[in-house]
CSV table of C-alpha atoms and ligand atoms in Angstrom, one decimal:
chain,number,residue,atom,x,y,z
A,1,HIS,CA,18.5,-0.2,-4.8
A,2,SER,CA,17.0,-0.5,-8.2
A,3,VAL,CA,13.7,1.1,-8.5
A,4,GLY,CA,11.8,1.2,-11.2
A,5,ILE,CA,8.1,3.5,-10.2
A,6,ILE,CA,4.4,3.8,-11.4
A,7,GLY,CA,2.1,6.5,-11.4
A,8,ALA,CA,-1.9,5.4,-11.0
A,9,PRO,CA,-3.5,8.3,-11.4
A,10,PHE,CA,-7.1,6.5,-10.5
A,11,SER,CA,-10.0,6.9,-7.5
A,12,LYS,CA,-12.8,4.7,-8.6
A,13,GLY,CA,-12.1,2.6,-5.2
A,14,GLN,CA,-13.8,5.7,-3.3
A,15,PRO,CA,-15.7,8.4,-3.9
A,16,ARG,CA,-13.8,11.2,-3.7
A,17,ASP,CA,-11.9,12.6,-6.3
A,18,GLY,CA,-8.3,13.7,-6.5
A,19,VAL,CA,-6.4,11.3,-5.1
A,20,GLU,CA,-5.9,10.5,-8.7
A,21,LYS,CA,-3.4,13.7,-8.5
A,22,GLY,CA,-1.4,12.1,-6.1
A,23,PRO,CA,1.0,10.6,-7.7
A,24,ASP,CA,2.3,13.3,-10.1
A,25,LEU,CA,1.9,16.0,-6.5
A,26,ILE,CA,4.9,12.9,-5.2
A,27,ARG,CA,6.7,13.3,-8.4
A,28,ALA,CA,6.6,16.8,-8.3
A,29,ALA,CA,7.5,17.0,-4.8
A,30,GLY,CA,11.1,15.7,-6.1
A,31,LEU,CA,10.9,11.8,-5.4
A,32,VAL,CA,13.0,10.6,-8.7
A,33,LYS,CA,15.6,13.3,-8.4
A,34,LYS,CA,15.8,12.1,-4.1
A,35,LEU,CA,16.0,9.0,-5.1
A,36,LYS,CA,19.4,9.1,-7.4
A,37,ALA,CA,21.2,11.4,-4.8
A,38,GLN,CA,20.5,8.3,-1.9
A,39,GLY,CA,22.7,6.3,-4.7
A,40,CYS,CA,19.4,4.8,-6.1
A,41,ALA,CA,18.5,3.8,-10.3
A,42,VAL,CA,15.7,5.2,-10.9
A,43,LYS,CA,13.3,4.5,-14.7
A,44,ASP,CA,9.8,6.4,-14.1
A,45,TYR,CA,7.7,4.4,-16.6
A,46,GLY,CA,5.2,6.9,-16.2
A,47,ASN,CA,1.3,6.6,-15.5
A,48,VAL,CA,-1.3,4.1,-16.1
A,49,THR,CA,-4.0,4.8,-18.8
A,50,PHE,CA,-7.7,3.5,-17.4
A,51,GLU,CA,-10.4,3.1,-19.6
A,52,GLU,CA,-12.9,5.3,-19.0
A,53,VAL,CA,-16.1,3.0,-18.1
A,54,ALA,CA,-19.4,4.1,-19.3
A,55,ASN,CA,-23.1,3.5,-17.4
A,56,ASP,CA,-20.8,0.9,-14.3
A,57,GLU,CA,-23.9,0.4,-12.6
A,58,PRO,CA,-23.0,-0.8,-9.0
A,59,ILE,CA,-22.9,-4.9,-9.0
A,60,GLY,CA,-25.1,-5.5,-5.1
A,61,ASN,CA,-23.3,-2.3,-3.4
A,62,VAL,CA,-20.6,-3.3,-4.7
A,63,LYS,CA,-19.2,0.7,-7.1
A,64,ARG,CA,-17.8,1.4,-9.7
A,65,PRO,CA,-16.7,-2.4,-10.5
A,66,ARG,CA,-16.0,-1.7,-13.8
A,67,ALA,CA,-13.7,0.5,-14.2
A,68,VAL,CA,-12.2,-0.2,-10.8
A,69,GLY,CA,-11.2,-3.7,-12.2
A,70,SER,CA,-10.4,-2.9,-15.7
A,71,ALA,CA,-7.9,-0.1,-14.2
A,72,ASN,CA,-6.5,-2.9,-12.0
A,73,GLN,CA,-5.9,-5.1,-14.6
A,74,ARG,CA,-3.9,-2.6,-17.0
A,75,LEU,CA,-2.4,-1.7,-13.0
A,76,SER,CA,-1.4,-5.3,-12.8
A,77,ALA,CA,0.2,-6.0,-16.7
A,78,ALA,CA,2.3,-2.3,-15.3
A,79,VAL,CA,4.0,-3.6,-12.0
A,80,HIS,CA,4.7,-7.4,-14.0
A,81,ALA,CA,6.5,-5.6,-16.2
A,82,VAL,CA,8.9,-3.2,-13.8
A,83,LYS,CA,9.1,-6.7,-12.2
A,84,ASN,CA,10.6,-8.5,-14.9
A,85,ASP,CA,12.8,-5.8,-15.4
A,86,GLY,CA,14.1,-6.4,-12.3
A,87,HIS,CA,13.3,-3.2,-10.4
A,88,THR,CA,11.7,-2.9,-7.0
A,89,CYS,CA,8.4,-1.6,-7.7
A,90,VAL,CA,7.0,1.7,-6.5
A,91,MET,CA,3.7,2.2,-7.3
A,92,LEU,CA,2.0,6.1,-6.8
A,93,GLY,CA,-1.8,6.0,-6.2
A,94,GLY,CA,-4.0,6.0,-6.0
A,95,GLY,CA,-6.2,4.8,-3.9
A,96,HIS,CA,-6.1,1.7,-2.1
A,97,SER,CA,-8.0,0.1,-4.2
A,98,LEU,CA,-5.3,-0.1,-6.4
A,99,ALA,CA,-3.6,-2.3,-3.8
A,100,ILE,CA,-5.1,-5.5,-6.6
A,101,GLY,CA,-3.9,-4.9,-9.5
A,102,SER,CA,-0.6,-4.1,-7.9
A,103,ILE,CA,-0.2,-7.2,-5.3
A,104,GLN,CA,-1.3,-9.6,-8.5
A,105,GLY,CA,1.3,-7.9,-11.0
A,106,HIS,CA,3.8,-9.3,-8.4
A,107,ALA,CA,2.8,-12.7,-7.5
A,108,ALA,CA,2.1,-13.1,-11.4
A,109,ALA,CA,6.2,-12.2,-11.2
A,110,LYS,CA,7.3,-13.4,-8.1
A,111,LYS,CA,4.8,-16.5,-7.4
A,112,ASP,CA,4.7,-16.5,-3.5
A,113,LEU,CA,4.8,-12.7,-0.8
A,114,SER,CA,4.6,-12.0,2.5
A,115,VAL,CA,2.7,-8.8,2.3
A,116,VAL,CA,2.4,-5.5,5.1
A,117,TRP,CA,0.1,-3.8,5.3
A,118,VAL,CA,0.5,0.1,6.4
A,119,ASP,CA,-2.8,1.8,7.0
A,120,ALA,CA,-5.9,3.1,9.6
A,121,HIS,CA,-7.8,0.8,7.8
A,122,ALA,CA,-7.9,-3.5,6.9
A,123,ASP,CA,-9.6,-3.1,3.6
A,124,ILE,CA,-10.8,-6.5,3.9
A,125,ASN,CA,-14.2,-6.1,3.2
A,126,THR,CA,-15.3,-8.7,0.9
A,127,PRO,CA,-18.5,-7.0,-2.0
A,128,LEU,CA,-20.9,-9.0,1.0
A,129,THR,CA,-19.7,-7.1,3.8
A,130,SER,CA,-18.6,-3.9,2.8
A,131,PRO,CA,-21.3,-1.4,5.4
A,132,THR,CA,-19.9,1.4,1.8
A,133,GLY,CA,-19.7,-1.2,-1.1
A,134,ASN,CA,-16.4,1.5,-1.6
A,135,ILE,CA,-14.0,-1.2,-2.9
A,136,HIS,CA,-10.5,0.6,-1.5
A,137,GLY,CA,-12.4,-1.1,1.6
A,138,GLN,CA,-11.7,-4.3,-0.4
A,139,PRO,CA,-8.7,-4.7,-1.9
A,140,MET,CA,-7.3,-7.4,0.5
A,141,SER,CA,-10.8,-9.7,0.0
A,142,TYR,CA,-10.1,-10.0,-3.7
A,143,LEU,CA,-6.0,-11.2,-3.1
A,144,ILE,CA,-6.2,-13.9,-0.1
A,145,HIS,CA,-6.5,-17.7,-1.0
A,146,GLU,CA,-9.3,-18.3,2.7
A,147,LEU,CA,-11.7,-15.6,1.4
A,148,GLN,CA,-12.1,-16.9,-2.4
A,149,SER,CA,-15.9,-19.4,-1.5
A,150,LYS,CA,-16.7,-15.6,-0.4
A,151,ILE,CA,-16.4,-13.9,-3.1
A,152,PRO,CA,-19.5,-13.7,-6.0
A,153,VAL,CA,-18.4,-13.2,-10.0
A,154,LEU,CA,-18.1,-8.8,-10.6
A,155,PRO,CA,-17.8,-8.1,-13.9
A,156,ASN,CA,-14.1,-7.2,-15.1
A,157,PHE,CA,-12.8,-8.9,-11.6
A,158,SER,CA,-12.6,-12.4,-13.7
A,159,TRP,CA,-9.1,-12.0,-14.3
A,160,ILE,CA,-7.7,-12.0,-10.9
A,161,LYS,CA,-6.2,-15.5,-9.1
A,162,PRO,CA,-5.9,-15.0,-5.4
A,163,CYS,CA,-2.6,-14.5,-4.5
A,164,VAL,CA,-1.8,-14.1,-1.1
A,165,SER,CA,-2.3,-17.2,1.8
A,166,ALA,CA,-3.4,-15.6,4.9
A,167,LYS,CA,-0.8,-16.7,7.4
A,168,ASP,CA,1.8,-14.5,4.7
A,169,ILE,CA,-0.1,-10.7,5.5
A,170,VAL,CA,1.2,-9.2,9.0
A,171,TYR,CA,-1.0,-5.3,9.0
A,172,ILE,CA,1.0,-2.2,11.2
A,173,GLY,CA,-1.0,0.8,12.1
A,174,LEU,CA,-5.2,-0.3,11.8
A,175,ARG,CA,-7.6,1.9,14.1
A,176,ASP,CA,-10.5,1.7,12.7
A,177,VAL,CA,-11.4,-1.6,11.7
A,178,ASP,CA,-15.5,-2.7,11.1
A,179,PRO,CA,-16.6,-5.2,12.4
A,180,GLU,CA,-17.0,-8.0,9.9
A,181,GLU,CA,-13.4,-6.9,9.2
A,182,HIS,CA,-12.5,-7.9,12.7
A,183,HIS,CA,-14.1,-11.5,11.9
A,184,ILE,CA,-12.5,-11.7,9.2
A,185,LEU,CA,-9.6,-11.3,11.2
A,186,LYS,CA,-10.4,-13.6,14.1
A,187,LEU,CA,-11.7,-16.5,11.3
A,188,LEU,CA,-8.2,-16.1,9.5
A,189,GLY,CA,-5.6,-15.9,12.5
A,190,ILE,CA,-4.4,-13.2,10.4
A,191,GLU,CA,-1.1,-10.9,12.1
A,192,VAL,CA,-2.7,-7.7,13.2
A,193,TYR,CA,-0.1,-5.1,15.2
A,194,SER,CA,-2.8,-2.2,15.2
A,195,MET,CA,-2.0,1.2,17.3
A,196,THR,CA,-2.6,-1.5,20.7
A,197,GLU,CA,0.2,-3.5,20.1
A,198,VAL,CA,2.5,-0.7,18.8
A,199,ASP,CA,2.2,1.8,22.0
A,200,ARG,CA,2.0,-1.2,24.2
A,201,LEU,CA,5.3,-3.2,22.3
A,202,GLY,CA,7.2,0.3,20.3
A,203,ILE,CA,7.7,0.5,16.8
A,204,ALA,CA,11.1,-1.5,16.6
A,205,LYS,CA,9.0,-4.4,18.8
A,206,VAL,CA,6.2,-4.5,16.3
A,207,MET,CA,8.7,-4.8,13.1
A,208,GLU,CA,11.0,-6.8,15.0
A,209,GLU,CA,7.6,-9.7,15.6
A,210,THR,CA,6.4,-8.6,12.5
A,211,CYS,CA,10.4,-9.7,10.8
A,212,ASP,CA,10.8,-12.8,13.0
A,213,TYR,CA,6.9,-13.7,12.3
A,214,ILE,CA,6.6,-13.0,8.1
A,215,PHE,CA,10.1,-15.0,8.4
A,216,SER,CA,9.3,-18.1,10.3
A,217,LYS,CA,8.1,-20.3,7.3
A,218,VAL,CA,10.4,-20.1,4.2
A,219,LYS,CA,11.5,-16.2,3.5
A,220,LYS,CA,9.3,-14.3,0.7
A,221,PRO,CA,9.8,-11.1,-1.3
A,222,ILE,CA,7.4,-7.8,0.6
A,223,HIS,CA,5.5,-6.4,-0.7
A,224,LEU,CA,4.5,-3.0,1.2
A,225,SER,CA,1.3,-2.1,1.3
A,226,TYR,CA,1.5,1.9,2.5
A,227,ASP,CA,-1.9,3.4,3.1
A,228,ILE,CA,-0.3,7.6,3.5
A,229,ASP,CA,-3.7,7.5,6.5
A,230,ALA,CA,-1.6,5.4,8.5
A,231,LEU,CA,0.8,8.2,9.5
A,232,ASP,CA,-1.3,10.7,12.2
A,233,PRO,CA,-3.2,13.4,10.4
A,234,SER,CA,-1.0,15.6,12.2
A,235,ILE,CA,1.5,14.7,9.1
A,236,SER,CA,-0.4,13.3,6.2
A,237,PRO,CA,-3.9,15.1,6.9
A,238,ALA,CA,-4.8,15.7,3.0
A,239,THR,CA,-6.5,11.9,2.2
A,240,GLY,CA,-9.3,10.7,2.0
A,241,THR,CA,-10.1,9.0,5.6
A,242,PRO,CA,-7.8,9.9,8.0
A,243,VAL,CA,-8.0,9.1,11.7
A,244,VAL,CA,-7.0,10.4,14.4
A,245,GLY,CA,-5.1,8.4,17.0
A,246,GLY,CA,-2.0,7.4,14.7
A,247,LEU,CA,1.5,6.1,13.5
A,248,THR,CA,4.6,9.5,14.1
A,249,TYR,CA,6.3,10.7,11.1
A,250,ARG,CA,9.0,8.6,13.1
A,251,GLU,CA,7.3,5.3,13.5
A,252,GLY,CA,6.1,5.2,10.2
A,253,ILE,CA,10.1,5.8,9.0
A,254,TYR,CA,11.0,3.7,11.0
A,255,ILE,CA,9.0,0.4,9.1
A,256,THR,CA,10.1,1.3,6.3
A,257,GLU,CA,13.7,1.8,7.7
A,258,HIS,CA,13.4,-1.8,9.1
A,259,ILE,CA,11.2,-2.9,5.7
A,260,CYS,CA,15.1,-1.6,3.8
A,261,GLN,CA,17.1,-3.5,5.6
A,262,THR,CA,16.1,-7.4,5.6
A,263,GLY,CA,16.7,-7.0,1.5
A,264,LEU,CA,13.2,-8.1,0.5
A,265,LEU,CA,11.3,-5.1,0.3
A,266,SER,CA,10.0,-6.1,-3.9
A,267,ALA,CA,7.4,-4.1,-4.4
A,268,VAL,CA,6.0,-0.9,-2.3
A,269,ASP,CA,2.2,0.9,-2.8
A,270,MET,CA,2.0,4.1,-1.8
A,271,VAL,CA,-1.8,5.0,-1.6
A,272,GLU,CA,-3.9,7.7,-0.5
A,273,VAL,CA,-2.9,11.8,-1.0
A,274,ASN,CA,-5.7,13.6,-2.2
A,275,PRO,CA,-4.4,16.8,-2.2
A,276,LYS,CA,-8.3,18.3,-2.1
A,277,ARG,CA,-8.5,16.7,1.2
A,278,GLY,CA,-6.0,19.7,2.3
A,279,ARG,CA,-7.2,22.4,4.0
A,280,THR,CA,-4.1,24.8,3.4
A,281,GLU,CA,-0.8,24.4,1.6
A,282,ASP,CA,1.7,23.4,4.2
A,283,GLU,CA,-1.5,20.5,4.9
A,284,ILE,CA,-1.1,19.5,1.2
A,285,SER,CA,3.0,19.1,1.3
A,286,SER,CA,3.3,17.9,4.8
A,287,THR,CA,1.2,14.7,3.2
A,288,VAL,CA,2.7,14.2,0.1
A,289,ASN,CA,6.2,14.4,2.4
A,290,ALA,CA,6.2,12.3,4.4
A,291,ALA,CA,5.1,9.9,1.3
A,292,VAL,CA,8.3,11.1,-0.6
A,293,ASP,CA,10.3,10.4,2.6
A,294,LEU,CA,8.5,7.3,3.8
A,295,ILE,CA,9.4,5.3,-0.3
A,296,ARG,CA,13.9,7.2,0.9
A,297,GLY,CA,13.2,5.2,3.6
A,298,CYS,CA,12.7,1.5,1.6
A,299,PHE,CA,15.5,2.8,0.3
A,300,GLY,CA,18.2,2.7,2.4
A,301,LYS,CA,18.1,7.3,3.4
A,302,LEU,CA,18.6,6.7,7.3
A,303,ARG,CA,18.5,9.2,9.8
A,304,GLU,CA,22.2,8.6,10.7
A,305,GLY,CA,23.3,9.6,7.1
A,306,ASN,CA,24.5,8.1,4.0
A,307,HIS,CA,27.1,8.6,2.5
A,308,PRO,CA,28.4,6.0,-0.9
A,309,ALA,CA,30.7,3.1,-1.0
A,310,ASP,CA,32.9,4.5,-3.4
A,311,TYR,CA,33.3,8.2,-1.8
A,312,LYS,CA,37.2,9.4,-1.2
A,313,MET,CA,37.8,11.9,1.2
A,314,PRO,CA,39.1,14.9,-0.7
B,1,AHI,N1,-8.3,4.4,3.0
B,1,AHI,C1,-9.2,3.8,4.0
B,1,AHI,N2,-9.1,2.1,3.2
B,1,AHI,O1,-7.3,2.1,3.8
B,1,AHI,N3,-11.0,4.0,3.4
B,1,AHI,C2,-12.0,3.1,3.4
B,1,AHI,C3,-11.8,1.7,3.9
B,1,AHI,C4,-12.7,2.4,5.4
B,1,AHI,N4,-13.2,1.2,6.9
B,2,MN,MN1,-8.9,3.2,-5.2
B,3,MN,MN1,-6.1,1.7,2.8
B,4,MN,MN1,-6.7,3.4,5.4
């Protein structure tokens, strides 16, 4: 596996700061070294620098539109470059509003994508349905062809081109969905494996059905957007909007192992790690270590163990 890492220390899609510390915390936990140890070629492209935007007044109830739009435009260019260099892109957040730039930049390089969104939340409010106006609850709405008639003009958002079809999206882990989002999911017929389906089917069947669904038509590169709050707060408490009844560590890892074995993973986001939301160092390290382990699972780490193809027994 050839991996390109981008840090996106950005928090303005949501009201709680601290999430901008995610990229460097994940690096400090040894991500690059561990990926190299499991046989990956890794290039760390560093952190995207974001411009300060003054007087970023809300538009309607959409908060910090100019900062979020500008940050995602820069992130989009960075992801596009990593893909053009031939790597699988790992975007370390930062808040989930960054999926706008990550998916846009990925689509600029790869055209048609499948999106697997692992999250307690659907993040599919439009600017007009969002109860809070926080853009990290809205990123998908800016990306989906079928929702474009519902998106108003926003400053610094004009560069965004819708690039994902509703039929190419699968959600896993949902358990805190706004009524307006639920209506959108049903209206668009988007494939959803909420925690109910995870309980009913078990994670193996969920992943089998997910892959059957996204491969039922032509096979497309996979964009895996992983919000750490998909995991149960007992594992990943240091995050902005924890929700009880989440994925176990084992289920979370199974998802990444299964996606890896498809051979189609083309970009992964790991977002919403927020050290300021951990009450103890242990809570922070549990959250950060889970993020690292999930990424390692995306790139071939198996719980049965691994050994290099060229290993020669002494
Ligand atoms: N973690 C969050 N999204 O994934 N928070 C914002 C969405 C709340 N409805
Ligand atoms: Mn955000
Ligand atoms: Mn999210
Ligand atoms: Mn979430």
